[in-house]
N, CA, C and O atoms as CSV, one atom per row, in Angstrom:
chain,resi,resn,atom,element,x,y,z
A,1,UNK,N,N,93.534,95.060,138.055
A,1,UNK,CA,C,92.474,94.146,138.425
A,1,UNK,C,C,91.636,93.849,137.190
A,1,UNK,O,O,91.083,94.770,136.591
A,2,UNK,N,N,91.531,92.590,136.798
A,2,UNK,CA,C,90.566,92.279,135.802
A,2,UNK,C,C,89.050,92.729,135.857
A,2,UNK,O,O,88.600,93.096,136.943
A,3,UNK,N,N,88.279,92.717,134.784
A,3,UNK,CA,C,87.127,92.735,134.708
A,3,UNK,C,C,86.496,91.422,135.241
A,3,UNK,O,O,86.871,90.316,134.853
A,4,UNK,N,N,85.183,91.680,136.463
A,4,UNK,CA,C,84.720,89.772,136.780
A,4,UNK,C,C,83.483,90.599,136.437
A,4,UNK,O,O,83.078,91.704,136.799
A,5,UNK,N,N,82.936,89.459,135.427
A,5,UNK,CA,C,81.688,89.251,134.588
A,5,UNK,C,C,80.605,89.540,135.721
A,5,UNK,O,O,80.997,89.291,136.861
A,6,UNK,N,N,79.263,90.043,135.589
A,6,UNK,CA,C,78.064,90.303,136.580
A,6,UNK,C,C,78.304,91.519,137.665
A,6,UNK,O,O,77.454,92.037,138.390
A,7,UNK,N,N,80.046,91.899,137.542
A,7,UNK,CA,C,79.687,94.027,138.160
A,7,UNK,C,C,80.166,94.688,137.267
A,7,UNK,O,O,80.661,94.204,136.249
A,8,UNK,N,N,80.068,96.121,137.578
A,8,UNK,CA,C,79.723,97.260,136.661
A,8,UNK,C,C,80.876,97.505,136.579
A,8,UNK,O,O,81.464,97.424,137.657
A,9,UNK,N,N,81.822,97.938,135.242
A,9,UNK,CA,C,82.819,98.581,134.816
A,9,UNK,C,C,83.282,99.531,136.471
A,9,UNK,O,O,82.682,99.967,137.453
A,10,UNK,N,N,84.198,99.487,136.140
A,10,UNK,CA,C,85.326,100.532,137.145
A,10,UNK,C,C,85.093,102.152,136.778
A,10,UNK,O,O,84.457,102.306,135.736
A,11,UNK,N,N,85.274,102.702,137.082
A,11,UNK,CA,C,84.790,104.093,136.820
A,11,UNK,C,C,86.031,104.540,135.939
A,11,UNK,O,O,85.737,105.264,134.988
A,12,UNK,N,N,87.463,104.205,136.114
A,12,UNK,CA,C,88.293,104.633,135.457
A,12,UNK,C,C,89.281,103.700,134.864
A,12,UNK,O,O,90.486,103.766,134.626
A,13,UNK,N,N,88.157,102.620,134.677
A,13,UNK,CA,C,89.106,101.244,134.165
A,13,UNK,C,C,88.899,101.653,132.356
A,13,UNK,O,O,87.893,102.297,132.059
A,14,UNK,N,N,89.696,101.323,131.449
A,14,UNK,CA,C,90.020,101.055,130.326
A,14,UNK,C,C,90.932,101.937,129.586
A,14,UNK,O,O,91.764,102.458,130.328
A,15,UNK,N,N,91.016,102.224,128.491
A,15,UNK,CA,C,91.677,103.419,128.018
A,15,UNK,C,C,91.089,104.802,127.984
A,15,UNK,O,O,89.879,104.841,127.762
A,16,UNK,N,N,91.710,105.934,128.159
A,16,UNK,CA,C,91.391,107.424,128.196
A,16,UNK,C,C,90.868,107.499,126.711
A,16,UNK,O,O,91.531,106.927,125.846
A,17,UNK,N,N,89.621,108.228,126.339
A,17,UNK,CA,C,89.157,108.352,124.824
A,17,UNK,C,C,90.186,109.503,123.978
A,17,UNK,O,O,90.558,110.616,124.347
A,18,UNK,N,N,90.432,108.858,122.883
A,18,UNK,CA,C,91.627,109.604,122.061
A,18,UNK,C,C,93.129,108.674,122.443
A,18,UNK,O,O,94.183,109.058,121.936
A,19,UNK,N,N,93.119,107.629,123.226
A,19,UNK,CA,C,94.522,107.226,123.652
A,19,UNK,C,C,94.497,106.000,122.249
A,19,UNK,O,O,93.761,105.046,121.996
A,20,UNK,N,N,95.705,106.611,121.556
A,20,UNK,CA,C,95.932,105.503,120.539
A,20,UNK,C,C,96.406,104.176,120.788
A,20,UNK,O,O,97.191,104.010,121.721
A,21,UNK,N,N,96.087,103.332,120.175
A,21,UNK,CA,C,95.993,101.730,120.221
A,21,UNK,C,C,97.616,101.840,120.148
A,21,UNK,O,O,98.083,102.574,119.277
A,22,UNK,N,N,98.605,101.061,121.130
A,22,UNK,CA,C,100.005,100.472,120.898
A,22,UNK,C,C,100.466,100.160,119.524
A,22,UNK,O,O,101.166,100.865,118.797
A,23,UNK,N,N,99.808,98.635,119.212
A,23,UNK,CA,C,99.765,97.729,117.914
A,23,UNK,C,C,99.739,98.833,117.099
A,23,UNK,O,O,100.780,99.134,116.516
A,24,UNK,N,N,98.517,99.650,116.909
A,24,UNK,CA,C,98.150,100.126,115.729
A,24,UNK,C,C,99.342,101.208,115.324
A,24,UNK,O,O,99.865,101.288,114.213
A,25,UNK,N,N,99.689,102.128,116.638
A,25,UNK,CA,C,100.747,103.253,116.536
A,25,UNK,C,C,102.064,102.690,115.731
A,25,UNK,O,O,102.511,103.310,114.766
A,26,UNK,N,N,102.716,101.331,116.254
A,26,UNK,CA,C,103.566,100.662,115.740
A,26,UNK,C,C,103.534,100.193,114.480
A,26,UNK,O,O,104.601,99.750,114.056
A,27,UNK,N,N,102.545,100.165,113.723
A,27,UNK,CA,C,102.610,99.425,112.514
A,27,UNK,C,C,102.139,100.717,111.451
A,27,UNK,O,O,102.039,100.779,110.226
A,28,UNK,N,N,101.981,101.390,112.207
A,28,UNK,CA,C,101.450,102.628,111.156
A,28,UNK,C,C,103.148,103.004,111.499
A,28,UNK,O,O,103.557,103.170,110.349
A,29,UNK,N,N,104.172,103.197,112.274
A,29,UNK,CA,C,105.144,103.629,112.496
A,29,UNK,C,C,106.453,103.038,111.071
A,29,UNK,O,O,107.199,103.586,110.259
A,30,UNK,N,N,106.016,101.399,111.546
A,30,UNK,CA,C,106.710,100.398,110.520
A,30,UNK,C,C,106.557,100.458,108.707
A,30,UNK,O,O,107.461,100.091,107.957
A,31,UNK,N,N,105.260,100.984,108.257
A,31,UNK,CA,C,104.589,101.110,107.145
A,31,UNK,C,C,105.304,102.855,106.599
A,31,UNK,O,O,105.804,103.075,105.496
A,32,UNK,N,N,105.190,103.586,107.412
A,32,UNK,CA,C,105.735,104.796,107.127
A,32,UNK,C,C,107.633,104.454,106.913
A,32,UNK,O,O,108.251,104.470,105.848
A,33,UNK,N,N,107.984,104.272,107.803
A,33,UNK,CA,C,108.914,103.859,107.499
A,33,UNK,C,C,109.523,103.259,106.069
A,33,UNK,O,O,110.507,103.857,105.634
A,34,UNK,N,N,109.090,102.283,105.408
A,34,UNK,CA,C,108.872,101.559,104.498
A,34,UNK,C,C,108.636,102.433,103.054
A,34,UNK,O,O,109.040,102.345,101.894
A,35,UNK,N,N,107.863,103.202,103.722
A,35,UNK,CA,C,107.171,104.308,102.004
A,35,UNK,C,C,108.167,105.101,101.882
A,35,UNK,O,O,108.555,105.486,100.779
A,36,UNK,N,N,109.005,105.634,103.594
A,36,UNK,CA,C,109.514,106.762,103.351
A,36,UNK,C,C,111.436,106.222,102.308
A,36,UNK,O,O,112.035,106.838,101.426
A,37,UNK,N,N,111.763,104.924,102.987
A,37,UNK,CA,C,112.719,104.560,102.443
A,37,UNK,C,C,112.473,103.866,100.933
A,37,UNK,O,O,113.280,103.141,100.352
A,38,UNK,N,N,111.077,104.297,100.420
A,38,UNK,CA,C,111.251,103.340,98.980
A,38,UNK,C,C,110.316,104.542,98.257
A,38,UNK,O,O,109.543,104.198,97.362
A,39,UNK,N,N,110.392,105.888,98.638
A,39,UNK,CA,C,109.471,106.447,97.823
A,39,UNK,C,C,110.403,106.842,96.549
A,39,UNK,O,O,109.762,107.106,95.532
A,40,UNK,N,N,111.696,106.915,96.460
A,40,UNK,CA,C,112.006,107.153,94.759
A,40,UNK,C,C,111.596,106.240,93.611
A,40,UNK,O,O,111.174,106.486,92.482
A,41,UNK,N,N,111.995,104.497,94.611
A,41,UNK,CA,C,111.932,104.009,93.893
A,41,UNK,C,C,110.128,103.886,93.121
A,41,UNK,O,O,109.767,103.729,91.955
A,42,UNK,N,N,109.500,104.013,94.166
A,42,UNK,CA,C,107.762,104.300,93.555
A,42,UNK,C,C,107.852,105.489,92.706
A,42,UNK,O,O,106.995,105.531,91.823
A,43,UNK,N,N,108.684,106.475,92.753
A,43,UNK,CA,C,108.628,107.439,91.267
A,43,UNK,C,C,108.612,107.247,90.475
A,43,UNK,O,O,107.893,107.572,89.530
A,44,UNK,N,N,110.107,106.120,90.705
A,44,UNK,CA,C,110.545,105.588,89.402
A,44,UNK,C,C,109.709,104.411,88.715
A,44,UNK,O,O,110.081,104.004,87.614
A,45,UNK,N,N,108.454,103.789,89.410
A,45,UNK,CA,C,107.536,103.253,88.886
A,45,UNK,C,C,106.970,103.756,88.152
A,45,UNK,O,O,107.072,103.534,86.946
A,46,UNK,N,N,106.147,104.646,88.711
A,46,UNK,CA,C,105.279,105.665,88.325
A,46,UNK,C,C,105.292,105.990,86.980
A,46,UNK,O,O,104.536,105.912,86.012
A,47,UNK,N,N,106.674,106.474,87.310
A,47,UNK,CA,C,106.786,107.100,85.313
A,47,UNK,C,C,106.680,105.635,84.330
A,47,UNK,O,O,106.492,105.737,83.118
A,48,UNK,N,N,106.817,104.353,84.966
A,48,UNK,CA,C,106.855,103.927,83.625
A,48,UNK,C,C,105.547,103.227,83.809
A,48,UNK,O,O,105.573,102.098,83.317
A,49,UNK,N,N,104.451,103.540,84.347
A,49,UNK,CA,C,103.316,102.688,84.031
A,49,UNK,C,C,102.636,104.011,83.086
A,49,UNK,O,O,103.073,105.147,82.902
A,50,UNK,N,N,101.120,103.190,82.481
A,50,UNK,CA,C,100.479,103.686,82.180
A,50,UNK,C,C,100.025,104.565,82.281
A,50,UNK,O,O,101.153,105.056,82.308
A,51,UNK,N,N,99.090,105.802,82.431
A,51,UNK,CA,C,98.536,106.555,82.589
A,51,UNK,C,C,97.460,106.281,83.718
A,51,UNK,O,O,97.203,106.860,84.774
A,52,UNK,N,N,96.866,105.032,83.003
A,52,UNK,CA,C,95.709,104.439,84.256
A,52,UNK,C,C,95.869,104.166,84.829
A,52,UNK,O,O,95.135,104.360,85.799
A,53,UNK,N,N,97.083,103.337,84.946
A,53,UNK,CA,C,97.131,102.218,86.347
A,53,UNK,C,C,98.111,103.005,87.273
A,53,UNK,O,O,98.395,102.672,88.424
A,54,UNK,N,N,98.834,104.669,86.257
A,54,UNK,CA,C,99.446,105.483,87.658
A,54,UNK,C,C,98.616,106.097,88.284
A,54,UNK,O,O,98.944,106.319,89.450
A,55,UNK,N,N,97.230,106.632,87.836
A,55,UNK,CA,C,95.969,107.281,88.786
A,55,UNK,C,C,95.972,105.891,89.136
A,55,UNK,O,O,97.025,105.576,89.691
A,56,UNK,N,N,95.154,104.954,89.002
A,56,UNK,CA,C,94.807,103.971,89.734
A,56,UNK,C,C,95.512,103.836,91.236
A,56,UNK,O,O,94.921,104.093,92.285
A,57,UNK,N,N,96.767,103.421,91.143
A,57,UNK,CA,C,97.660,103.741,92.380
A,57,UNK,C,C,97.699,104.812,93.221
A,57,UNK,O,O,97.842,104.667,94.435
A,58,UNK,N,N,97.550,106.215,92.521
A,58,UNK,CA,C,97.893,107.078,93.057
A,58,UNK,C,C,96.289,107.393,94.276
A,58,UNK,O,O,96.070,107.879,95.386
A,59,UNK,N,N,95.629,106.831,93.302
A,59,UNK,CA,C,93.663,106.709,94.349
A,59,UNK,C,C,93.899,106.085,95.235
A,59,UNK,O,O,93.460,106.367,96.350
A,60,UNK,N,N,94.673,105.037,94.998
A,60,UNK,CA,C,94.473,104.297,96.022
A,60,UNK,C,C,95.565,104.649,97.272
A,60,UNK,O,O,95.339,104.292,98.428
A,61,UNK,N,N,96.643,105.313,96.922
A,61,UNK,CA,C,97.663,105.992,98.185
A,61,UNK,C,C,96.844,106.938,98.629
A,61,UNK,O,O,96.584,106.885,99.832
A,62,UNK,N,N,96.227,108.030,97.826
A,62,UNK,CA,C,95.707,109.169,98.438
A,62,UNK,C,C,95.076,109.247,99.961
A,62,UNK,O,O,95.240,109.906,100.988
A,63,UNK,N,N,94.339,108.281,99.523
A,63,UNK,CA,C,93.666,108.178,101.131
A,63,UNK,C,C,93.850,107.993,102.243
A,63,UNK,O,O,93.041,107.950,103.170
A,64,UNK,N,N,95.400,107.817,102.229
A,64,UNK,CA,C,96.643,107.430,103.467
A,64,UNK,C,C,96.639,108.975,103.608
A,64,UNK,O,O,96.065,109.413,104.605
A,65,UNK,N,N,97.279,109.987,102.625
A,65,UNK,CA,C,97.312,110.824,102.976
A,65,UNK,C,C,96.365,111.894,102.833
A,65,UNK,O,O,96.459,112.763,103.700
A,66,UNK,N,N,95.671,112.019,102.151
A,66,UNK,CA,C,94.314,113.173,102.896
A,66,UNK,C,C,93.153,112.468,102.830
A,66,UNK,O,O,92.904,111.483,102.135
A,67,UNK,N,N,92.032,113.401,104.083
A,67,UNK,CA,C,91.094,112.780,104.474
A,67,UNK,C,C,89.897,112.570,103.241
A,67,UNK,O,O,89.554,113.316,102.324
A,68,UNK,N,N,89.496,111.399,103.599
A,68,UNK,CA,C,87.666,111.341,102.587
A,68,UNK,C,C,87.086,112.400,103.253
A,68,UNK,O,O,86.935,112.574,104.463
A,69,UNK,N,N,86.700,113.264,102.059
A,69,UNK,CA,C,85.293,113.921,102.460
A,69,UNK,C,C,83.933,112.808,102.424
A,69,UNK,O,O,83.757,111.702,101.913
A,70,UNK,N,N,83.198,113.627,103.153
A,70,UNK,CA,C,81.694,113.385,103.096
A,70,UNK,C,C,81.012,113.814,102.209
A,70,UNK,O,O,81.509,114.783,101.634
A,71,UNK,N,N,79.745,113.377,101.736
A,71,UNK,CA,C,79.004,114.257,100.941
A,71,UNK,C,C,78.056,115.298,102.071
A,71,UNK,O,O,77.813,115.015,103.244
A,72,UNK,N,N,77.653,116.470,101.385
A,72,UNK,CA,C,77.010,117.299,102.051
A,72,UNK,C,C,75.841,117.459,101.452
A,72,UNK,O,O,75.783,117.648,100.237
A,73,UNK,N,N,74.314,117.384,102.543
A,73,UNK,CA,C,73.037,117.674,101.870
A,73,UNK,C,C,72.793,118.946,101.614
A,73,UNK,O,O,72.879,119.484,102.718
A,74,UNK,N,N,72.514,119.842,100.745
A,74,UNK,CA,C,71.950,120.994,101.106
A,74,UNK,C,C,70.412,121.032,100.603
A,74,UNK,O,O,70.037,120.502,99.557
A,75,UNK,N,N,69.629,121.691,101.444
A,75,UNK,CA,C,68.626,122.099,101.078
A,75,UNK,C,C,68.350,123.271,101.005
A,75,UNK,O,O,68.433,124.092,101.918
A,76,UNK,N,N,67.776,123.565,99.222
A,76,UNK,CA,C,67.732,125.214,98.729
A,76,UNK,C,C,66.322,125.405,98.350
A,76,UNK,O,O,65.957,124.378,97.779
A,77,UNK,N,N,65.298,126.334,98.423
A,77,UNK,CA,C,64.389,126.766,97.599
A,77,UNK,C,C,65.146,127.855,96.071
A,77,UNK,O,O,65.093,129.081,96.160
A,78,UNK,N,N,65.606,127.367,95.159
A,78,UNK,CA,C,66.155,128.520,94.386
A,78,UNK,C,C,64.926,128.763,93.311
A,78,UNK,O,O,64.480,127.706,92.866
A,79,UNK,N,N,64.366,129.835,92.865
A,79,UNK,CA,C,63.442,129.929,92.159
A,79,UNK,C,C,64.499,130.873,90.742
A,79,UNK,O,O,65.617,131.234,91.109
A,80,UNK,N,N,64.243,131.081,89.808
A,80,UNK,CA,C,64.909,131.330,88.717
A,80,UNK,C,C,63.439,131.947,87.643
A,80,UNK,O,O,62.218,131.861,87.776
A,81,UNK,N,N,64.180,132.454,86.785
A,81,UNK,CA,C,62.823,132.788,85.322
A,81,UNK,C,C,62.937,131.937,84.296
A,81,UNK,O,O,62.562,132.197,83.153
A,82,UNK,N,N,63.668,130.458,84.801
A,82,UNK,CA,C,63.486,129.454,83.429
A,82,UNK,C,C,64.691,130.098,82.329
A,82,UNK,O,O,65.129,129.472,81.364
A,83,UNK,N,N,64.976,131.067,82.605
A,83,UNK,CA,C,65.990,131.084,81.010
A,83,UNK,C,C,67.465,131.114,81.999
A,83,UNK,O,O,67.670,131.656,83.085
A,84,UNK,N,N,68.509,130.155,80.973
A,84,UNK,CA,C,69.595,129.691,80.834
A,84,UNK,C,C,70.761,130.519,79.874
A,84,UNK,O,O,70.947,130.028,78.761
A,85,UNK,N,N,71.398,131.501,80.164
A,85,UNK,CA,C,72.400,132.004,79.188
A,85,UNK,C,C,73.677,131.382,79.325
A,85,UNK,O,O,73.932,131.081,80.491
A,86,UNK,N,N,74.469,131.127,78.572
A,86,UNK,CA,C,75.477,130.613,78.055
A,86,UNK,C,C,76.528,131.240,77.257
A,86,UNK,O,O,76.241,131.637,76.127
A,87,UNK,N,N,77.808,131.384,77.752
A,87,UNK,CA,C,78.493,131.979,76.651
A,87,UNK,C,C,79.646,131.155,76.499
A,87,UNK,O,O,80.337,130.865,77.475
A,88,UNK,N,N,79.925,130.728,75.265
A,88,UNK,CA,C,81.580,130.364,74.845
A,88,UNK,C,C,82.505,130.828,74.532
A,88,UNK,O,O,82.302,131.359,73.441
A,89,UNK,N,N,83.368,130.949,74.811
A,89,UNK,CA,C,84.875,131.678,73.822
A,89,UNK,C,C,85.832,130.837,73.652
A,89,UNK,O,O,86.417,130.139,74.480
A,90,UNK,N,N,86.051,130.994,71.831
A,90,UNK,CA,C,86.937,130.120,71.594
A,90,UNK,C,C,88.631,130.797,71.573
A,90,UNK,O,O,88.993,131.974,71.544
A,91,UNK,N,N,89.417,129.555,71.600
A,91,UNK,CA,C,90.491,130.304,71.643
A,91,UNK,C,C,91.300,130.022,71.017
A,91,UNK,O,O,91.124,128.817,70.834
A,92,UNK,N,N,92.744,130.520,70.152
A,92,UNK,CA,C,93.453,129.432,69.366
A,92,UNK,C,C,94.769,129.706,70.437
A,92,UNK,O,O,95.168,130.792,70.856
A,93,UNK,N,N,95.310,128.305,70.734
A,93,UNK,CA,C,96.115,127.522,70.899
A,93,UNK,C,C,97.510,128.761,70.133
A,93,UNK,O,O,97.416,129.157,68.972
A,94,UNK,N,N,98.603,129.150,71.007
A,94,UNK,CA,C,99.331,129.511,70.411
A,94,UNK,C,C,100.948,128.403,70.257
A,94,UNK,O,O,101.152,127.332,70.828
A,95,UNK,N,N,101.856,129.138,69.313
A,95,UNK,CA,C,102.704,127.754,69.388
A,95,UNK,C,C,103.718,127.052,70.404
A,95,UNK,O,O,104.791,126.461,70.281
A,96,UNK,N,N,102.975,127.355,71.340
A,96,UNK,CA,C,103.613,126.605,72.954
A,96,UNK,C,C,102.705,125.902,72.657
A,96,UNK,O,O,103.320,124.835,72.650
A,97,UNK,N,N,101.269,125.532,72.288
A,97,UNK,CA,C,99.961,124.919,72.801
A,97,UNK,C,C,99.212,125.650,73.818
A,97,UNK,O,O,98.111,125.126,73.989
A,98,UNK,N,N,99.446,126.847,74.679
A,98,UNK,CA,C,98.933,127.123,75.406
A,98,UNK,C,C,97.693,128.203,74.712
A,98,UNK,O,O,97.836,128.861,73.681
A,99,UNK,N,N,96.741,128.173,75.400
A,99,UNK,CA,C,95.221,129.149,75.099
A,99,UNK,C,C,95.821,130.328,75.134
A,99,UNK,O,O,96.375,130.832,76.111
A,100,UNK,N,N,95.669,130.944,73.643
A,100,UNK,CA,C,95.910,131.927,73.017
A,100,UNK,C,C,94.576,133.030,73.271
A,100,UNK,O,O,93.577,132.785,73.946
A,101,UNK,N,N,94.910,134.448,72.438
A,101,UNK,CA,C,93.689,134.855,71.732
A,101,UNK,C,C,93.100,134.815,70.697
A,101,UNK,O,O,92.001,135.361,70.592
């Protein structure tokens, strides 16, 4: 039975909350599909672009697959004595390149 304009919603008329959209299930179905049959060849992109424009891409896939965080407020009273210590250690590079002693 349709909705007639001037009475009140049906008590159990529309979709159940959490019931995914048809359209949307299908085209997210079609798109996966698509990545999953062409992801070598996007490897094989990959390696030959730039440096930038392979992060660039890769920012911009990420978000298909994991979620955006939020930022989080915190509110701290931290009180401190004003002094800042710092320590460095240098290291030499052994001949792999990797951080030596």
């Amino acid at each position: 039975m349709a909705f007639e304009k001037g009475k009140p919603k049906p008590v159990n008329g529309g979709r159940k909350k959490g019931t995914v959209n048809k359209v949307t299930a299908d085209i997210k179905e079609v798109i996966t599909k698509i990545v999953e049959q062409r992801i070598g060849e996007l490897n094989a992109d990959l390696d030959t672009m730039s440096p930038t424009s392979k992060w660039m891409i890769l920012e911009k896939i990420m978000k298909f697959a994991y979620p955006t965080l939020s930022a989080q407020k915190i509110d701290a009273d931290i009180k401190h004595d004003g002094k800042i210590n710092i320590t460095v250690n240098y290291t030499t590079p052994d001949k792999d390149g990797k951080a030596g002693s």
